[in-house]
């Protein structure tokens, strides 16, 4: 296997792939005088078995004969629980369909909670979950690929995850610096030279969050895991963590030394993107020859796009910036929604007189663009541009977006492009799942996209892939040139020329004080829902306002030539408020309508809204 075209480096020795944090390594050697635990505990939740350090194959055998309850499996009498492991609240690590936590110590008020032992338990839990889903027979070893973005904690978490996976008798394939979309693709690619397809994939990333954070995204060939799956994995992980012993940890490290291979999968992923653009141009080898395109990777994982995608297609990439991975993100937050980040790529386009600028977030599942004049294609404009391209290919199709998109976008999609705009909930997984659901009930949808820059297409297996979104723009440039059109990125700008954009667009955050007496020990979610119900009732009695006839999240109301949406955050005690209007005066009127209702809730911090309406 190691000789195949040089693509697989080798099975890596423990010294290379399991470079343990010394503090964690001490877990194996101290406190051996603690009380003996002669059994490892296996919890069954329904019919699901939690891994505790024995192999996945053994677990499958056990699960055939046990339905419910708790069983105890004998282990050697020397198995001692690890007393130095700190208590961990695994469910607090859930962030919707992702896992996120603090992986680097030293930031005041942000205690470490994504440690190496916690990571090892989570990876082992994913292996157990995957084993259940795949229902694999005992003759086949399953494979899990691991990739990471540029974060400074990536290496230690990769090694810890590898121990968890190897300890469950799975093979581990390291991709090193990778993108989130590539990790999903590795479950689909059929190429034995690259050990593909893998059975599952883990991306180590925390998107655009600060350097001290990190987390995980999980994939199978069915796509990214959902909220219920993540909760299941974290519950399993808690049981695994509590059952760790010095012996089981040592055994996992030993297995990792012989179960890890390293593959340059990003070259496969990039070559697929190149092939897609060439196909769109009629199989021209260098369809972007002469185009000057600059890339801003924000020191994340997207630097490959310039050298491995654009240059093979003939594009000039001089002036591209922040391509080198640096987990401290010294230049700007790698986030297409961030104003400083967009200013940086816009300036790079103008300084280099480029035809197009492309910017990615840290793990390349989000993106945005800038045309040759410095006009940004992000948020509603990016959705409009992608909708125009998709509706050319699939006339009449439904475009699914998140809840904060503008009324002008609806008019553009439905009146100008002849499509249907289906506005749904915030959260990229919500938007994608809704598009999949619509297709399942007979309503054709080919694009699901959020204002954040997450976008997924039916043709790309509903994967939110920032690089693929940019490939769709490149396809348009290449096909336009092949048909004799000139003008560079004006081809793209012209597609959204009729998009109506509001003069005023603001987002304010109204925080709920969870310690306030008004909550009376209740949840912030219940309190927030009460605020929304009250606002809805007051809006219905105001003749200048009209509640949206179809709405899936929060309270959306039109009036004074604009609209507002107040909703409850997916994870935090916050009510985000979006207001769009044709003038500042009209925006203030909408803000006052919300403030009138919100003022009746003492635990709600309305200071940001009060300041806005007083301007």
Coordinates of C-alpha atoms in Angstrom, one line a residue, residues 31-520:
X31 CA -2.2 7.5 40.9
X32 CA -1.9 3.7 40.5
X33 CA -2.6 3.4 44.2
X34 CA -6.3 4.5 43.7
X35 CA -9.1 2.0 44.4
X36 CA -9.5 -0.8 41.9
X37 CA -12.4 -0.8 39.4
X38 CA -12.8 -4.3 38.3
X39 CA -15.4 -3.6 35.6
X40 CA -15.9 -1.3 32.7
X41 CA -19.4 0.1 32.4
X42 CA -21.4 -0.3 29.2
X43 CA -24.6 1.8 29.1
X44 CA -27.3 0.9 26.7
X45 CA -29.5 3.8 25.6
X46 CA -32.4 2.1 23.8
X47 CA -30.5 -0.4 21.7
X48 CA -27.3 1.7 21.4
X49 CA -24.1 0.7 23.0
X50 CA -21.5 3.0 24.3
X51 CA -17.8 2.1 23.7
X52 CA -15.6 1.7 26.7
X53 CA -12.2 0.7 25.4
X54 CA -12.9 -2.8 23.9
X55 CA -13.1 -3.2 20.2
X56 CA -16.0 -2.2 18.0
X57 CA -16.2 -5.7 16.8
X58 CA -16.6 -7.0 20.3
X59 CA -19.2 -4.4 21.0
X60 CA -21.3 -5.5 18.0
X61 CA -21.2 -9.1 19.3
X62 CA -22.4 -7.9 22.7
X63 CA -25.2 -5.8 21.3
X64 CA -26.8 -8.7 19.6
X65 CA -27.7 -10.3 22.9
X66 CA -28.6 -7.3 25.0
X67 CA -31.6 -5.1 24.6
X68 CA -31.8 -2.7 27.6
X69 CA -30.4 -1.9 31.0
X70 CA -26.8 -1.9 32.2
X71 CA -24.3 -4.8 31.8
X72 CA -20.8 -5.1 33.3
X73 CA -18.0 -6.5 31.2
X74 CA -15.1 -8.2 32.9
X75 CA -11.7 -6.6 32.4
X76 CA -8.4 -7.5 34.0
X77 CA -8.1 -7.0 37.8
X78 CA -5.3 -4.5 37.2
X79 CA -7.6 -2.1 35.3
X80 CA -7.7 1.1 37.3
X81 CA -9.9 4.1 36.6
X82 CA -7.9 7.2 35.7
X83 CA -8.4 9.5 38.7
X84 CA -6.7 12.5 37.1
X85 CA -9.3 13.1 34.5
X86 CA -11.3 16.2 35.3
X87 CA -15.1 16.1 35.1
X88 CA -16.4 17.0 31.7
X89 CA -19.9 18.2 30.7
X90 CA -20.0 16.7 27.2
X91 CA -23.4 18.0 26.2
X92 CA -22.3 21.6 26.7
X93 CA -19.9 21.0 23.8
X94 CA -22.8 20.7 21.3
X95 CA -23.3 23.6 19.0
X96 CA -26.2 22.5 16.8
X97 CA -24.8 20.0 14.4
X98 CA -21.2 20.7 15.4
X99 CA -19.1 20.2 18.5
X100 CA -17.1 23.2 19.8
X101 CA -15.1 24.0 22.8
X102 CA -12.0 25.7 24.3
X103 CA -8.9 23.8 23.2
X104 CA -6.2 26.3 24.2
X105 CA -5.8 27.5 27.8
X106 CA -4.9 31.0 28.8
X107 CA -7.9 33.2 27.9
X108 CA -9.5 34.7 31.0
X109 CA -13.0 33.4 31.6
X110 CA -12.7 30.6 29.0
X111 CA -11.6 27.4 30.9
X112 CA -10.3 24.5 28.9
X113 CA -13.0 21.9 28.1
X114 CA -11.9 20.3 24.8
X115 CA -9.0 18.4 26.1
X116 CA -7.2 15.4 24.6
X117 CA -9.0 12.8 26.8
X118 CA -12.3 14.4 25.9
X119 CA -11.4 14.4 22.3
X120 CA -10.3 10.7 22.4
X121 CA -13.7 9.9 24.0
X122 CA -15.6 11.8 21.3
X123 CA -13.8 10.1 18.5
X124 CA -14.3 6.7 20.0
X125 CA -18.0 7.5 20.4
X126 CA -18.2 8.5 16.7
X127 CA -16.6 5.1 15.9
X128 CA -19.2 3.3 18.0
X129 CA -22.0 5.3 16.4
X130 CA -20.7 4.7 12.9
X131 CA -20.4 1.0 13.7
X132 CA -24.0 0.9 14.6
X133 CA -25.1 2.8 11.5
X134 CA -23.0 0.7 9.1
X135 CA -23.9 -2.6 10.7
X136 CA -20.6 -3.8 9.5
X137 CA -19.7 -7.5 9.7
X138 CA -16.7 -8.7 11.7
X139 CA -14.6 -9.3 8.6
X140 CA -14.3 -5.7 7.6
X141 CA -12.3 -2.9 9.4
X142 CA -14.0 0.4 9.0
X143 CA -12.0 3.6 8.1
X144 CA -12.3 7.1 9.3
X145 CA -10.5 10.1 7.8
X146 CA -9.3 13.0 9.9
X147 CA -8.5 16.5 8.6
X148 CA -8.0 19.9 10.3
X149 CA -7.8 23.6 9.6
X150 CA -4.9 25.8 10.7
X151 CA -5.7 26.1 14.4
X152 CA -2.8 25.8 16.8
X153 CA -4.6 23.0 18.7
X154 CA -5.2 20.9 15.6
X155 CA -2.3 18.5 15.9
X156 CA -2.9 17.4 19.5
X157 CA -6.6 17.0 18.8
X158 CA -5.9 15.0 15.7
X159 CA -3.6 12.7 17.6
X160 CA -6.1 12.3 20.4
X161 CA -8.9 11.5 18.0
X162 CA -6.7 9.0 16.3
X163 CA -6.3 7.1 19.5
X164 CA -10.0 7.0 20.1
X165 CA -10.7 5.7 16.6
X166 CA -7.8 3.2 16.7
X167 CA -8.9 2.0 20.1
X168 CA -12.2 0.9 18.6
X169 CA -10.4 -1.2 16.0
X170 CA -10.9 1.2 13.1
X171 CA -8.3 2.3 10.6
X172 CA -7.4 6.0 10.6
X173 CA -6.4 8.1 7.6
X174 CA -4.8 11.4 8.2
X175 CA -5.3 14.2 5.6
X176 CA -3.5 16.9 7.5
X177 CA -4.5 20.5 6.6
X178 CA -7.8 20.1 4.8
X179 CA -11.2 21.7 4.2
X180 CA -14.5 20.7 5.6
X181 CA -16.0 20.0 2.1
X182 CA -13.0 17.7 1.3
X183 CA -13.7 15.6 4.4
X184 CA -17.2 14.9 3.2
X185 CA -16.1 14.2 -0.3
X186 CA -13.7 11.5 1.1
X187 CA -16.7 9.4 2.0
X188 CA -17.8 9.5 -1.7
X189 CA -14.6 9.4 -3.7
X190 CA -13.9 5.9 -5.2
X191 CA -10.2 5.6 -5.4
X192 CA -8.3 2.8 -3.7
X193 CA -5.0 4.6 -4.2
X194 CA -6.2 7.2 -1.7
X195 CA -8.0 4.6 0.6
X196 CA -11.3 6.0 -0.5
X197 CA -14.1 5.9 0.1
X198 CA -13.8 6.1 3.9
X199 CA -16.7 5.1 6.1
X200 CA -16.7 8.3 8.1
X201 CA -14.8 11.5 8.3
X202 CA -14.0 14.0 11.1
X203 CA -13.1 17.6 10.4
X204 CA -11.3 19.4 13.3
X205 CA -12.4 23.0 13.1
X206 CA -14.2 25.8 14.9
X207 CA -14.9 27.9 11.7
X208 CA -14.1 31.6 12.3
X209 CA -14.1 31.4 16.1
X210 CA -11.0 32.7 18.0
X211 CA -7.7 30.8 18.0
X212 CA -8.3 29.2 21.4
X213 CA -11.4 27.4 20.2
X214 CA -11.7 24.2 18.2
X215 CA -14.3 21.5 17.5
X216 CA -15.5 18.7 15.2
X217 CA -17.8 18.1 12.3
X218 CA -18.7 14.6 11.3
X219 CA -19.6 13.1 8.0
X220 CA -20.8 9.8 6.4
X221 CA -21.7 9.3 2.7
X222 CA -25.2 10.5 3.6
X223 CA -23.8 14.0 4.5
X224 CA -23.1 15.8 7.7
X225 CA -24.5 14.6 11.0
X226 CA -27.5 16.3 12.5
X227 CA -28.3 17.6 16.0
X228 CA -29.7 14.3 17.3
X229 CA -26.7 12.4 16.0
X230 CA -24.3 14.8 17.8
X231 CA -26.2 14.5 21.0
X232 CA -26.1 10.7 20.7
X233 CA -22.3 10.8 20.2
X234 CA -21.7 13.1 23.1
X235 CA -23.8 10.9 25.4
X236 CA -21.7 7.9 24.3
X237 CA -18.5 9.9 24.8
X238 CA -19.4 10.7 28.4
X239 CA -19.8 7.0 29.2
X240 CA -16.5 6.2 27.4
X241 CA -14.7 9.0 29.3
X242 CA -15.9 7.7 32.6
X243 CA -14.7 4.2 31.8
X244 CA -11.1 5.2 30.8
X245 CA -8.4 3.2 32.5
X246 CA -4.6 3.5 32.2
X247 CA -4.6 0.2 30.4
X248 CA -7.3 1.1 27.9
X249 CA -5.5 4.4 27.2
X250 CA -2.2 2.6 26.6
X251 CA -3.8 0.1 24.4
X252 CA -5.4 2.8 22.3
X253 CA -2.0 4.5 21.8
X254 CA -0.5 1.1 20.8
X255 CA -3.2 0.5 18.3
X256 CA -2.8 4.0 16.8
X257 CA 0.8 3.3 16.0
X258 CA -0.2 0.6 13.5
X259 CA -3.6 1.9 12.4
X260 CA -2.7 5.3 10.9
X261 CA -2.0 6.1 7.3
X262 CA -1.4 9.5 5.7
X263 CA -2.9 10.5 2.4
X264 CA -2.7 13.7 0.3
X265 CA -6.4 13.8 -0.3
X266 CA -6.6 17.6 -0.9
X267 CA -4.9 17.0 -4.3
X268 CA -7.9 14.8 -5.2
X269 CA -10.4 17.3 -4.1
X270 CA -8.7 20.2 -5.9
X271 CA -8.4 18.2 -9.1
X272 CA -12.1 17.6 -9.0
X273 CA -12.8 21.3 -8.8
X274 CA -10.4 21.9 -11.7
X275 CA -12.2 19.3 -13.8
X276 CA -15.6 20.9 -13.1
X277 CA -14.5 24.3 -14.5
X278 CA -12.9 22.7 -17.5
X279 CA -16.1 20.8 -18.2
X280 CA -18.2 24.0 -18.0
X281 CA -15.9 25.6 -20.6
X282 CA -16.3 22.7 -23.1
X283 CA -13.1 20.9 -21.9
X284 CA -10.7 23.8 -22.5
X285 CA -7.4 23.1 -20.7
X286 CA -7.0 26.6 -19.3
X287 CA -10.4 28.3 -19.5
X288 CA -9.4 31.1 -17.1
X289 CA -6.2 32.1 -19.0
X290 CA -5.7 35.8 -18.7
X291 CA -8.1 36.3 -15.8
X292 CA -6.5 37.8 -12.8
X293 CA -8.1 36.4 -9.6
X294 CA -6.9 37.0 -6.1
X295 CA -7.6 34.8 -3.1
X296 CA -7.7 35.7 0.6
X297 CA -7.6 32.5 2.7
X298 CA -7.4 34.5 6.0
X299 CA -4.6 32.1 7.1
X300 CA -7.0 29.3 7.2
X301 CA -7.2 26.1 5.1
X302 CA -8.2 27.7 1.8
X303 CA -4.8 28.7 0.5
X304 CA -4.7 25.7 -1.8
X305 CA -7.4 27.3 -4.0
X306 CA -4.9 29.7 -5.6
X307 CA -2.1 27.2 -6.5
X308 CA -4.1 24.0 -7.0
X309 CA -7.3 25.2 -8.6
X310 CA -6.9 28.7 -10.2
X311 CA -3.4 28.3 -11.6
X312 CA -4.0 25.0 -13.4
X313 CA -6.9 26.7 -15.0
X314 CA -4.7 29.4 -16.3
X315 CA -5.6 32.2 -14.0
X316 CA -3.1 34.8 -12.7
X317 CA -3.1 34.8 -8.9
X318 CA -0.5 37.4 -8.0
X319 CA -1.7 39.6 -5.1
X320 CA -3.4 36.7 -3.3
X321 CA -2.9 37.1 0.4
X322 CA -2.9 35.3 3.7
X323 CA -2.6 31.9 2.0
X324 CA -0.2 30.5 4.6
X325 CA -1.9 28.6 7.4
X326 CA -1.5 30.4 10.8
X327 CA -3.8 29.4 13.6
X328 CA -3.4 32.8 15.4
X329 CA -5.1 34.5 12.4
X330 CA -2.9 37.6 12.6
X331 CA -4.4 39.5 9.7
X332 CA -8.1 39.4 10.0
X333 CA -10.9 37.0 11.1
X334 CA -11.4 34.4 8.3
X335 CA -15.1 35.2 8.0
X336 CA -16.9 36.4 4.8
X337 CA -19.4 38.2 7.0
X338 CA -16.7 40.2 8.8
X339 CA -16.4 43.8 7.6
X340 CA -12.6 43.9 8.1
X341 CA -12.2 40.7 6.1
X342 CA -14.3 41.9 3.2
X343 CA -12.4 45.2 3.2
X344 CA -9.1 43.3 3.0
X345 CA -10.1 41.3 -0.1
X346 CA -11.7 44.3 -1.7
X347 CA -8.5 46.3 -1.3
X348 CA -6.5 43.5 -2.7
X349 CA -8.7 43.4 -5.8
X350 CA -8.4 47.1 -6.4
X351 CA -4.7 47.3 -5.7
X352 CA -3.9 44.5 -8.1
X353 CA -6.5 45.6 -10.7
X354 CA -7.9 42.0 -10.5
X355 CA -10.9 40.7 -12.3
X356 CA -12.2 38.9 -9.2
X357 CA -11.5 38.4 -5.6
X358 CA -12.4 35.3 -3.6
X359 CA -12.4 34.9 0.2
X360 CA -12.9 31.9 2.4
X361 CA -13.6 31.2 6.0
X362 CA -11.2 29.0 8.0
X363 CA -12.4 25.6 6.9
X364 CA -13.6 26.6 3.4
X365 CA -17.3 25.7 3.8
X366 CA -18.2 29.4 3.4
X367 CA -17.1 32.0 0.9
X368 CA -17.7 35.3 -0.8
X369 CA -16.4 37.2 -3.8
X370 CA -15.6 40.8 -5.0
X371 CA -15.9 42.0 -8.6
X372 CA -13.3 44.2 -10.4
X373 CA -14.9 47.4 -9.2
X374 CA -14.8 46.4 -5.6
X375 CA -18.5 45.4 -5.3
X376 CA -19.0 42.6 -2.7
X377 CA -20.8 39.4 -3.4
X378 CA -21.7 38.3 0.1
X379 CA -24.9 37.9 2.1
X380 CA -28.0 38.7 0.0
X381 CA -25.9 39.6 -3.1
X382 CA -24.2 36.2 -3.1
X383 CA -27.5 34.5 -2.7
X384 CA -28.9 36.5 -5.6
X385 CA -25.9 35.7 -7.8
X386 CA -26.0 32.0 -7.0
X387 CA -29.8 32.0 -7.6
X388 CA -29.3 33.6 -11.0
X389 CA -26.8 30.9 -12.0
X390 CA -28.8 28.0 -10.6
X391 CA -32.1 29.2 -12.2
X392 CA -30.4 29.5 -15.6
X393 CA -29.6 25.8 -15.2
X394 CA -32.9 24.8 -13.5
X395 CA -35.7 27.2 -14.5
X396 CA -38.4 27.6 -11.9
X397 CA -36.6 25.8 -9.1
X398 CA -37.0 26.7 -5.4
X399 CA -34.2 28.5 -3.7
X400 CA -34.1 27.8 0.1
X401 CA -32.5 30.5 2.3
X402 CA -32.3 31.3 6.0
X403 CA -34.8 33.6 7.7
X404 CA -32.9 36.9 7.6
X405 CA -32.9 37.3 3.8
X406 CA -34.4 40.5 2.4
X407 CA -37.7 41.2 0.8
X408 CA -35.8 42.5 -2.2
X409 CA -34.2 39.1 -2.6
X410 CA -37.6 37.5 -2.7
X411 CA -38.7 39.9 -5.4
X412 CA -35.5 39.3 -7.4
X413 CA -35.8 35.5 -7.3
X414 CA -39.5 35.3 -8.0
X415 CA -40.2 38.3 -10.3
X416 CA -36.8 38.7 -12.1
X417 CA -35.5 35.1 -12.2
X418 CA -38.8 33.2 -12.3
X419 CA -38.0 31.0 -9.4
X420 CA -39.5 30.5 -5.9
X421 CA -38.0 31.8 -2.7
X422 CA -38.5 29.5 0.3
X423 CA -37.3 31.4 3.4
X424 CA -36.6 29.0 6.3
X425 CA -34.8 28.9 9.6
X426 CA -31.3 30.0 10.5
X427 CA -28.6 27.3 10.6
X428 CA -26.9 25.9 7.5
X429 CA -28.1 22.3 8.4
X430 CA -31.7 23.6 8.7
X431 CA -31.6 25.2 5.3
X432 CA -30.0 22.1 3.6
X433 CA -32.4 19.7 5.3
X434 CA -35.3 21.8 4.2
X435 CA -34.2 21.7 0.6
X436 CA -33.8 17.9 0.8
X437 CA -37.3 17.7 2.3
X438 CA -38.8 19.8 -0.4
X439 CA -37.3 17.5 -3.1
X440 CA -38.7 14.5 -1.3
X441 CA -42.2 15.8 -1.5
X442 CA -42.0 16.7 -5.1
X443 CA -40.9 20.4 -5.0
X444 CA -37.7 20.8 -7.0
X445 CA -35.0 22.6 -5.2
X446 CA -31.4 22.9 -6.4
X447 CA -29.9 25.5 -4.0
X448 CA -29.9 25.9 -0.2
X449 CA -27.9 28.9 1.0
X450 CA -27.5 31.1 4.1
X451 CA -26.6 34.8 4.3
X452 CA -23.5 33.6 6.3
X453 CA -22.0 32.2 3.0
X454 CA -22.9 28.6 3.6
X455 CA -24.3 27.3 0.4
X456 CA -25.1 23.8 -0.9
X457 CA -26.3 22.5 -4.3
X458 CA -28.2 19.4 -5.2
X459 CA -25.6 18.6 -7.9
X460 CA -22.9 18.6 -5.2
X461 CA -24.6 16.1 -2.8
X462 CA -26.0 19.0 -0.7
X463 CA -22.7 19.7 0.8
X464 CA -22.1 23.3 2.0
X465 CA -18.9 23.9 0.1
X466 CA -17.5 27.4 -0.2
X467 CA -15.0 26.3 -2.8
X468 CA -17.7 24.7 -4.9
X469 CA -19.8 27.9 -4.8
X470 CA -16.8 29.8 -6.2
X471 CA -16.3 27.1 -8.8
X472 CA -19.9 27.9 -10.0
X473 CA -18.8 31.6 -10.4
X474 CA -15.7 30.4 -12.3
X475 CA -17.9 28.2 -14.5
X476 CA -19.9 31.2 -15.5
X477 CA -16.7 33.2 -16.3
X478 CA -15.3 30.3 -18.3
X479 CA -18.5 29.5 -20.2
X480 CA -19.1 33.2 -21.0
X481 CA -15.5 33.5 -22.4
X482 CA -16.0 30.3 -24.4
X483 CA -19.1 31.8 -26.0
X484 CA -17.3 34.9 -27.0
X485 CA -18.3 37.2 -24.1
X486 CA -15.8 39.6 -22.7
X487 CA -15.7 42.0 -19.7
X488 CA -14.3 39.8 -17.0
X489 CA -16.4 39.8 -13.8
X490 CA -19.0 42.1 -15.3
X491 CA -20.6 38.9 -16.5
X492 CA -21.4 38.2 -12.8
X493 CA -22.2 41.7 -11.8
X494 CA -24.8 42.0 -14.6
X495 CA -26.6 39.0 -13.2
X496 CA -27.6 40.8 -10.0
X497 CA -28.1 44.3 -11.5
X498 CA -31.8 44.4 -10.7
X499 CA -31.5 43.2 -7.1
X500 CA -33.2 45.8 -4.9
X501 CA -31.2 46.5 -1.8
X502 CA -32.3 48.4 1.3
X503 CA -30.8 51.7 2.3
X504 CA -30.7 50.6 5.9
X505 CA -29.9 47.1 7.2
X506 CA -29.0 46.5 10.8
X507 CA -28.8 43.5 13.2
X508 CA -29.1 44.1 16.9
X509 CA -28.8 41.6 19.7
X510 CA -31.1 41.7 22.7
X511 CA -29.6 39.7 25.5
X512 CA -31.6 37.8 28.1
X513 CA -30.3 38.0 31.7
X514 CA -30.6 34.5 32.9
X515 CA -30.1 35.6 36.5
X516 CA -33.0 38.0 36.5
X517 CA -35.8 37.4 38.9
X518 CA -38.3 37.5 36.0
X519 CA -37.1 34.1 34.8
X520 CA -38.0 32.5 38.1

